[in-house]
Amino acid sequence: MLIGILALQGAFLEHESMLDRLGTPYFEIRNLKDLRPMDGLILPGGESTTMGKLLRDEGLFEPLRELIVNGLPVFGTCAGLILLAKKIDNDSRTHFATMDVDVVRNAYGRQLGSFRIEAPMDGVGTIPMVFIRAPYVAKTNGSSRILATVDGHIVAVRQGNQLGTAFHPELAPDLSVHRLFIDIINEHQG
Amino acid sequence: MQNERYELNKQLAQMLKGGVIMDVTTAEQAKIAEAAGACAVMALERIPADIRAAGGVSRMSDPKLIKEIQAAVSIPVMAKVRIGHFVEAQILEALEIDYIDESEVLSPADDKFHIDKTKFNVPFVCGCRDLGEALRRIQEGASMLRTKGEPGTGDIIQAVRHMRMIQSEIRRLSSMREDELYQAAKEWMVPYELVKQVHDDGKLPVVNFAAGGVATPADAALMMQLGAEGVFVGSGIFKSGNPAKRAAAIVKAVTNYKDAKILAAISEDLGGAMVGINEGEIDLLMAERGK
């Protein structure tokens, strides 16, 4: 198994250390030359505007989108979830737009609104969730499924091979959301 | 400040890594910076090169300007306060700024004491020239660091000197025997616990960016190769011939800092860089403020 990690900007090293702990090999994707066959893709936290721009400038946007549309398992955290969403309530610009969810950017306000909480997530159990200037999902559409809610807001979703969290599992010691993603990859490969 | 809030503040800095934070003086410039791929903007009335040129006392920006910039962009907005001026910091906290830079670029308000940053819920970034300064700022509650460099000069030499100093001191500390750490704590005038943490981890406990003098994509990539986790660009962008193009090129340089072919391509035809001043030609060394 080999996982590609989008490494344009943001907290990609934190995902790498989670995969190190799980013994799962990975590589960084910074530009088109880095693309090679992969079994799963991680879209990290960071700034979605920065990543969205670099994805397009580096020619990564179309090839990665095609892989996701064709079923490549993908896991987006925070900004990564925004990259996947089909609709962004407070931003006219979308990115991969492969997941049937409406998200709200900076939904909890500025940095003073950032928080940490323990809450249950379907198929994972109760886990620590770190929200940093986080989005939430306002609405799920189509076949997208809610995996976790916090204070009435949807914070984890799955649609087929796409997994998205508004929080940062890579900032907490708990490995279970990354394990779930690896299960999705294994399921996909049958 | 609760421990959990400090962790969240350090974690926001983690989200900024691999990014470029740009100085902007108007909402219009903030939009240009965001469109160019900045991961955050620093809202201020005058960029460091103009502060240097104007002389006089420079202070926290007008809250009206900060609010306009907050309204203009969706990325985090930072702003500067004078070293030791905790009331300016209280005002920025009331504006719900995302990060406060307690900055040597402004005129210091206190020649002895930095702000007790543990009293605040909003995060602080501070400048440093060596490991002692870095760890003293962390002890005071900074959740992110940057090299001081020499702001407003377009001369990278000081940022390089500060980054090399910090990295070499971390290497030296990592190789010490445990019984030597007590003396190291004395030398650096910092608590033993922080010295021990850096010794054990081999790295700073918070994110460390480069700042002060970055004017070209090559400067940004140089700082990344020397160990910076991201870059602040002040005067280098809006004092150049083509700010939007140069800003976008510096963003790409930070992502692809090890790829010389990409660096060559993005360095092409950027228009004039800021003129710059050599460090030997200036009277005021801002990096000497706040130790």
Coordinates of C-alpha atoms in Angstrom, one line a residue:
Chain A
M1 CA 0.0 0.0 0.0
L2 CA 1.3 3.5 -0.9
I3 CA -0.5 6.7 0.1
G4 CA 0.1 10.1 -1.6
I5 CA 0.0 13.1 0.6
L6 CA -0.7 16.5 -0.9
A7 CA 2.3 18.6 0.3
L8 CA 1.6 22.0 -1.2
Q9 CA 1.1 23.8 2.1
G10 CA -0.1 23.1 5.6
A11 CA 0.1 20.3 8.1
F12 CA 1.2 17.4 5.8
L13 CA 4.1 16.3 8.1
E14 CA 1.6 15.6 10.8
H15 CA -0.2 13.1 8.5
E16 CA 3.1 11.6 7.6
S17 CA 3.9 10.9 11.3
M18 CA 0.5 9.2 11.7
L19 CA 1.3 6.9 8.7
D20 CA 4.8 6.3 10.1
R21 CA 3.2 5.1 13.3
L22 CA 0.8 2.8 11.3
G23 CA 3.7 1.5 9.2
T24 CA 2.1 2.7 6.0
P25 CA 4.4 4.0 3.2
Y26 CA 3.6 7.3 1.7
F27 CA 5.1 10.0 -0.6
E28 CA 4.7 13.8 -0.9
I29 CA 2.9 15.5 -3.9
R30 CA 4.2 19.0 -4.5
N31 CA 4.1 19.2 -8.3
L32 CA 3.2 17.1 -11.3
K33 CA 6.5 15.3 -11.4
D34 CA 5.7 13.8 -8.0
L35 CA 2.6 12.0 -9.3
R36 CA 2.8 8.2 -9.4
P37 CA 0.4 5.3 -8.8
M38 CA -1.1 5.4 -5.4
D39 CA -3.7 3.5 -3.3
G40 CA -5.0 6.5 -1.4
L41 CA -4.7 10.3 -1.2
I42 CA -4.6 12.5 1.9
L43 CA -5.5 16.2 1.6
P44 CA -4.1 17.9 4.8
G45 CA -5.2 20.9 6.8
G46 CA -3.8 24.3 5.9
E47 CA -5.3 27.1 3.8
S48 CA -7.7 25.9 1.2
T49 CA -7.3 29.0 -0.9
T50 CA -3.5 28.5 -1.0
M51 CA -3.8 24.8 -1.8
G52 CA -6.5 25.4 -4.4
K53 CA -4.4 27.9 -6.3
L54 CA -1.2 25.7 -6.2
L55 CA -3.2 22.7 -7.3
R56 CA -4.2 24.5 -10.5
D57 CA -0.8 26.3 -11.0
E58 CA 1.1 23.0 -10.7
G59 CA -1.2 21.2 -13.1
L60 CA -2.2 18.8 -10.4
F61 CA -5.9 19.7 -10.3
E62 CA -7.2 17.7 -13.3
P63 CA -5.2 14.5 -12.8
L64 CA -6.0 14.3 -9.1
R65 CA -9.7 15.1 -9.6
E66 CA -9.9 12.4 -12.2
L67 CA -8.4 9.8 -9.8
I68 CA -10.9 10.8 -7.1
V69 CA -13.8 10.6 -9.6
N70 CA -12.7 7.2 -10.6
G71 CA -12.8 5.9 -7.1
L72 CA -9.3 6.6 -5.6
P73 CA -9.8 6.6 -1.8
V74 CA -9.3 10.1 -0.5
F75 CA -9.1 11.5 3.0
G76 CA -9.5 15.3 3.6
T77 CA -9.0 17.0 6.9
C78 CA -10.3 20.6 7.5
A79 CA -9.0 22.4 4.4
G80 CA -8.9 19.0 2.7
L81 CA -12.6 18.6 3.3
I82 CA -13.2 22.0 1.8
L83 CA -11.2 20.9 -1.3
L84 CA -13.6 17.9 -1.7
A85 CA -16.9 19.8 -1.1
K86 CA -19.3 20.3 -4.0
K87 CA -20.6 23.5 -2.4
I88 CA -19.0 26.1 -0.1
D89 CA -21.7 28.3 1.4
N90 CA -19.5 31.3 2.0
D91 CA -17.2 31.0 -1.0
S92 CA -18.1 31.1 -4.7
R93 CA -15.1 29.1 -5.6
T94 CA -15.1 25.3 -5.2
H95 CA -12.2 22.9 -5.9
F96 CA -12.4 19.1 -6.6
A97 CA -16.1 19.3 -5.8
T98 CA -16.4 15.5 -5.7
M99 CA -18.3 15.1 -2.4
D100 CA -22.0 15.9 -2.1
V101 CA -21.8 18.2 0.9
D102 CA -22.3 21.9 1.6
V103 CA -19.5 23.2 3.8
V104 CA -19.1 26.5 5.6
R105 CA -15.6 27.9 5.8
N106 CA -14.3 29.3 9.1
A107 CA -17.6 28.2 10.5
Y108 CA -16.6 28.7 14.1
G109 CA -15.2 32.1 13.5
R110 CA -11.6 33.3 14.0
Q111 CA -8.8 31.6 16.0
L112 CA -10.6 32.5 19.3
G113 CA -13.3 30.0 18.1
S114 CA -10.9 27.1 17.8
F115 CA -11.5 24.3 20.2
R116 CA -10.8 20.7 21.2
I117 CA -13.5 18.2 22.3
E118 CA -14.0 14.4 22.6
A119 CA -17.0 13.1 20.6
P120 CA -18.2 9.9 19.1
M121 CA -17.6 9.0 15.4
D122 CA -19.4 6.2 13.6
G123 CA -17.3 3.1 13.3
V124 CA -14.4 4.7 15.2
G125 CA -15.6 5.3 18.7
T126 CA -15.1 8.4 20.9
I127 CA -12.0 10.3 19.9
P128 CA -10.3 13.6 20.5
M129 CA -11.3 16.2 17.8
V130 CA -9.2 19.4 17.3
F131 CA -10.9 22.2 15.4
I132 CA -8.6 25.0 14.1
R133 CA -10.5 27.8 12.4
A134 CA -12.5 24.9 11.2
P135 CA -15.3 24.4 8.7
Y136 CA -18.4 22.3 9.3
V137 CA -20.8 20.6 7.0
A138 CA -24.1 22.4 6.7
K139 CA -25.8 19.7 4.7
T140 CA -25.1 16.3 3.2
N141 CA -26.7 15.4 -0.1
G142 CA -26.9 12.4 -2.4
S143 CA -25.1 9.3 -0.9
S144 CA -22.9 11.2 1.5
R145 CA -23.2 9.8 5.0
I146 CA -22.8 11.6 8.4
L147 CA -20.2 10.0 10.6
A148 CA -20.0 12.5 13.4
T149 CA -21.8 15.6 14.7
V150 CA -20.7 18.1 17.4
D151 CA -23.1 20.5 18.9
G152 CA -25.6 19.8 16.1
H153 CA -23.0 20.4 13.3
I154 CA -21.8 17.7 11.0
V155 CA -18.0 17.3 11.4
A156 CA -17.2 14.0 9.7
V157 CA -18.7 12.5 6.5
R158 CA -18.1 9.7 4.1
Q159 CA -19.3 9.2 0.5
G160 CA -18.1 6.0 -1.1
N161 CA -14.3 6.1 -0.9
Q162 CA -14.2 9.7 0.2
L163 CA -13.7 10.5 3.9
G164 CA -13.8 14.1 5.2
T165 CA -13.4 15.5 8.7
A166 CA -13.7 19.2 9.7
F167 CA -11.4 18.4 12.6
H168 CA -7.7 17.4 12.6
P169 CA -7.2 13.7 13.6
E170 CA -3.5 14.2 12.7
L171 CA -3.1 16.7 15.6
A172 CA -4.3 14.2 18.3
P173 CA -2.4 11.0 19.3
D174 CA -5.4 8.7 18.4
L175 CA -4.8 6.8 15.1
S176 CA -8.3 5.4 14.6
V177 CA -9.5 7.8 11.9
H178 CA -6.4 7.1 9.8
R179 CA -7.0 3.4 10.5
L180 CA -10.6 3.9 9.1
F181 CA -9.1 5.4 6.0
I182 CA -6.8 2.5 5.5
D183 CA -9.8 0.1 6.0
I184 CA -11.5 2.1 3.2
I185 CA -8.5 1.5 0.9
N186 CA -8.4 -2.2 1.7
E187 CA -12.1 -2.5 1.1
H188 CA -11.7 -0.7 -2.2
Q189 CA -9.0 -3.1 -3.3
G190 CA -11.1 -6.1 -2.2
Chain B
M1 CA -4.4 31.2 29.3
Q2 CA -5.3 27.6 29.7
N3 CA -3.0 24.9 28.5
E4 CA -5.5 23.8 25.9
R5 CA -5.8 27.2 24.4
Y6 CA -1.9 27.3 24.0
E7 CA -2.0 24.0 22.3
L8 CA -4.7 25.2 19.8
N9 CA -2.6 28.3 19.2
K10 CA 0.5 26.3 18.4
Q11 CA -1.7 24.1 16.2
L12 CA -2.8 27.1 14.1
A13 CA 0.8 27.8 13.4
Q14 CA 1.2 24.2 12.2
M15 CA -1.6 24.9 9.7
L16 CA 0.4 27.9 8.3
K17 CA 3.5 25.8 7.7
G18 CA 4.9 25.6 4.2
G19 CA 3.2 28.9 3.5
V20 CA 3.9 32.6 3.0
I21 CA 2.6 35.3 5.3
M22 CA 2.6 38.7 3.5
D23 CA 2.6 42.2 4.9
V24 CA -0.3 44.3 3.5
T25 CA -1.4 47.9 4.2
T26 CA -4.8 48.0 2.5
A27 CA -7.8 45.6 1.9
E28 CA -6.9 45.7 -1.8
Q29 CA -3.3 44.5 -1.1
A30 CA -4.8 41.8 1.2
K31 CA -6.9 40.5 -1.7
I32 CA -3.9 40.5 -4.0
A33 CA -1.9 38.5 -1.4
E34 CA -4.8 36.0 -0.9
A35 CA -5.2 35.5 -4.6
A36 CA -1.4 34.9 -4.9
G37 CA -1.7 32.1 -2.4
A38 CA -0.6 33.7 0.9
C39 CA -1.6 31.5 3.9
A40 CA -2.1 34.6 6.1
V41 CA -1.6 38.3 5.9
M42 CA 0.0 40.8 8.3
A43 CA -2.1 43.9 8.5
L44 CA -0.1 47.1 9.1
E45 CA -0.2 50.8 8.2
R46 CA 3.2 51.0 6.7
I47 CA 5.5 48.2 5.5
P48 CA 8.9 48.0 7.2
A49 CA 10.8 49.7 4.4
D50 CA 8.5 52.8 4.7
I51 CA 8.7 52.7 8.5
R52 CA 12.5 52.8 8.1
A53 CA 12.3 55.6 5.6
A54 CA 9.8 57.7 7.6
G55 CA 11.6 57.4 11.0
G56 CA 9.7 58.5 14.1
V57 CA 7.7 56.3 16.4
S58 CA 5.7 53.5 14.8
R59 CA 2.8 51.9 16.6
M60 CA 0.0 49.4 16.3
S61 CA -2.2 50.0 13.2
D62 CA -5.6 51.7 13.2
P63 CA -8.3 49.1 14.2
K64 CA -10.4 50.4 11.3
L65 CA -7.7 49.3 8.8
I66 CA -7.4 45.9 10.5
K67 CA -11.2 45.4 10.4
E68 CA -11.2 46.3 6.7
I69 CA -8.5 43.7 6.0
Q70 CA -10.3 41.1 8.1
A71 CA -13.5 41.7 6.1
A72 CA -11.6 41.5 2.8
V73 CA -10.0 38.0 3.1
S74 CA -10.9 34.6 4.4
I75 CA -7.3 33.6 5.4
P76 CA -5.9 34.4 8.9
V77 CA -5.1 38.0 9.7
M78 CA -2.2 38.9 11.9
A79 CA -1.2 42.4 13.2
K80 CA 1.8 43.8 15.0
V81 CA 2.1 45.4 18.5
R82 CA 5.0 47.1 20.0
I83 CA 7.3 45.0 22.2
G84 CA 6.0 45.2 25.7
H85 CA 2.8 47.1 24.8
F86 CA 0.2 44.8 26.4
V87 CA -2.6 47.2 25.9
E88 CA -2.1 47.3 22.1
A89 CA -2.3 43.5 22.4
Q90 CA -5.5 43.7 24.4
I91 CA -7.0 45.9 21.7
L92 CA -6.0 43.4 19.0
E93 CA -7.5 40.6 21.0
A94 CA -10.7 42.5 21.2
L95 CA -10.7 42.7 17.4
E96 CA -10.4 38.9 17.4
I97 CA -7.1 39.0 15.4
D98 CA -5.9 35.5 14.5
Y99 CA -2.2 36.1 15.5
I100 CA -0.4 39.0 17.2
D101 CA 3.2 39.7 16.2
E102 CA 5.0 41.3 19.1
S103 CA 7.4 43.0 16.7
E104 CA 10.7 44.7 16.7
V105 CA 9.6 46.4 13.5
L106 CA 7.5 48.8 15.6
S107 CA 9.1 51.1 18.2
P108 CA 9.5 49.2 21.5
A109 CA 7.2 50.3 24.3
D110 CA 9.2 48.7 27.0
D111 CA 13.0 48.2 27.0
K112 CA 13.0 45.5 29.7
F113 CA 9.8 43.5 29.6
H114 CA 8.1 41.6 26.8
I115 CA 4.3 41.1 27.0
D116 CA 3.2 38.3 29.3
K117 CA 1.6 36.4 26.5
T118 CA 0.3 33.7 28.8
K119 CA -2.4 36.2 29.8
F120 CA -4.0 36.2 26.4
N121 CA -6.2 33.8 24.5
V122 CA -5.1 34.9 21.0
P123 CA -1.8 33.5 19.8
F124 CA 1.5 35.4 19.6
V125 CA 4.4 35.1 17.2
C126 CA 7.7 36.7 18.2
G127 CA 11.1 37.3 16.5
C128 CA 14.3 35.7 17.6
R129 CA 18.0 35.8 16.6
D130 CA 19.2 32.8 18.7
L131 CA 18.0 29.9 20.7
G132 CA 18.0 31.9 24.0
E133 CA 15.7 34.5 22.5
A134 CA 13.5 31.8 21.0
L135 CA 13.1 29.9 24.3
R136 CA 12.6 33.1 26.3
R137 CA 9.7 34.1 24.0
I138 CA 8.2 30.6 24.3
Q139 CA 8.5 30.8 28.1
E140 CA 6.5 34.1 27.9
G141 CA 3.8 32.4 25.9
A142 CA 4.7 32.8 22.2
S143 CA 3.1 29.9 20.2
M144 CA 5.1 30.6 17.0
L145 CA 8.5 32.1 16.2
R146 CA 10.2 33.8 13.3
T147 CA 13.7 34.9 12.8
K148 CA 14.1 38.7 13.2
G149 CA 16.2 39.2 10.1
E150 CA 16.5 42.9 9.3
P151 CA 13.1 44.2 8.3
G152 CA 12.6 46.5 5.4
T153 CA 16.0 46.1 4.0
G154 CA 15.5 43.4 1.3
D155 CA 18.9 42.1 2.6
I156 CA 18.7 38.4 3.5
I157 CA 22.0 38.3 5.4
Q158 CA 20.5 38.7 8.9
A159 CA 17.7 36.2 8.5
V160 CA 20.3 33.7 7.3
R161 CA 22.5 34.5 10.3
H162 CA 19.7 34.1 12.7
M163 CA 18.3 30.9 11.2
R164 CA 21.8 29.3 11.1
M165 CA 22.5 30.4 14.7
I166 CA 19.2 28.8 16.0
Q167 CA 19.7 25.6 14.0
S168 CA 23.3 25.2 15.1
E169 CA 22.4 25.9 18.7
I170 CA 19.7 23.2 18.5
R171 CA 22.3 20.8 17.1
R172 CA 24.7 21.7 19.9
L173 CA 22.0 21.3 22.6
S174 CA 20.9 17.9 21.2
S175 CA 24.4 16.5 21.5
M176 CA 25.0 17.6 25.1
R177 CA 25.2 15.2 28.0
E178 CA 22.2 15.5 30.3
D179 CA 24.3 16.9 33.1
E180 CA 25.4 19.7 30.8
L181 CA 21.9 21.0 30.3
Y182 CA 21.8 22.9 33.6
Q183 CA 24.7 25.0 32.5
A184 CA 23.1 25.5 29.1
A185 CA 19.9 26.8 30.8
K186 CA 22.0 29.3 32.6
E187 CA 23.9 30.4 29.5
W188 CA 20.8 30.9 27.5
M189 CA 18.9 32.4 30.4
V190 CA 16.0 30.1 30.0
P191 CA 14.2 27.5 32.2
Y192 CA 15.8 24.0 32.4
E193 CA 12.6 22.3 31.3
L194 CA 12.6 24.0 27.9
V195 CA 16.3 23.3 27.4
K196 CA 15.6 19.6 28.2
Q197 CA 12.6 19.5 25.8
V198 CA 14.7 20.9 22.9
H199 CA 17.6 18.5 23.8
D200 CA 15.2 15.5 23.8
D201 CA 13.2 16.5 20.6
G202 CA 16.0 18.0 18.6
K203 CA 13.7 20.8 17.5
L204 CA 11.9 23.8 18.8
P205 CA 8.5 23.1 20.5
V206 CA 6.7 25.6 18.2
V207 CA 6.7 26.4 14.5
N208 CA 9.6 28.7 13.3
F209 CA 9.3 30.8 10.2
A210 CA 11.9 33.0 8.5
A211 CA 11.4 36.8 8.3
G212 CA 13.2 40.0 7.6
G213 CA 14.8 40.7 4.2
V214 CA 13.1 38.1 2.0
A215 CA 12.8 39.8 -1.5
T216 CA 13.0 37.0 -4.1
P217 CA 11.8 33.4 -4.6
A218 CA 15.4 32.3 -4.2
D219 CA 15.6 34.1 -0.8
A220 CA 12.4 32.3 0.3
A221 CA 13.8 28.9 -0.8
L222 CA 17.1 29.6 0.8
M223 CA 15.4 30.1 4.2
M224 CA 13.4 26.9 3.7
Q225 CA 16.5 24.9 2.9
L226 CA 18.1 26.3 6.0
G227 CA 15.3 25.0 8.1
A228 CA 12.5 27.6 8.1
E229 CA 9.0 26.1 8.2
G230 CA 7.5 29.0 6.2
V231 CA 8.3 32.6 5.3
F232 CA 7.1 36.1 6.2
V233 CA 7.5 38.6 3.4
G234 CA 7.2 42.2 4.3
S235 CA 8.4 45.0 2.1
G236 CA 9.7 42.5 -0.6
I237 CA 6.3 42.2 -2.3
F238 CA 4.6 45.6 -2.4
K239 CA 7.9 47.4 -2.9
S240 CA 8.6 45.4 -6.1
G241 CA 7.7 46.1 -9.7
N242 CA 5.0 43.4 -10.0
P243 CA 3.6 42.5 -6.6
A244 CA 1.0 39.9 -7.7
K245 CA 3.5 38.0 -9.8
R246 CA 6.3 38.2 -7.3
A247 CA 4.0 37.1 -4.4
A248 CA 2.7 34.1 -6.4
A249 CA 6.3 33.2 -7.3
I250 CA 7.4 33.3 -3.6
V251 CA 4.5 31.1 -2.7
K252 CA 5.6 28.5 -5.3
A253 CA 9.2 28.8 -4.2
V254 CA 8.2 27.8 -0.6
T255 CA 6.3 24.7 -1.8
N256 CA 9.0 23.7 -4.2
Y257 CA 12.0 25.0 -2.3
K258 CA 14.3 22.0 -3.2
D259 CA 13.5 21.9 -6.9
A260 CA 16.0 24.2 -8.7
K261 CA 14.2 23.8 -12.1
I262 CA 11.0 25.1 -10.8
L263 CA 12.8 27.9 -8.9
A264 CA 14.5 28.9 -12.2
A265 CA 11.2 29.0 -14.0
I266 CA 9.3 31.0 -11.4
S267 CA 12.3 33.5 -10.9
E268 CA 12.0 34.5 -14.6
D269 CA 10.7 38.0 -15.6
L270 CA 9.4 39.1 -12.2
G271 CA 10.1 42.8 -12.8
G272 CA 12.3 44.8 -10.5
A273 CA 12.9 43.5 -7.0
M274 CA 12.8 46.0 -4.1
V275 CA 15.9 48.1 -4.2
G276 CA 17.0 47.2 -0.8
I277 CA 19.6 48.5 1.6
N278 CA 22.7 46.6 2.7
E279 CA 22.9 46.0 6.4
G280 CA 26.1 48.1 6.6
E281 CA 24.3 51.1 5.2
I282 CA 21.6 51.4 7.9
D283 CA 21.7 53.2 11.2
L284 CA 18.8 51.5 12.9
L285 CA 19.1 47.7 13.5
M286 CA 15.6 46.7 14.4
A287 CA 16.8 43.2 15.3
E288 CA 18.6 44.7 18.3
R289 CA 15.2 45.5 19.8
G290 CA 13.8 43.1 22.5
K291 CA 16.3 40.4 23.5

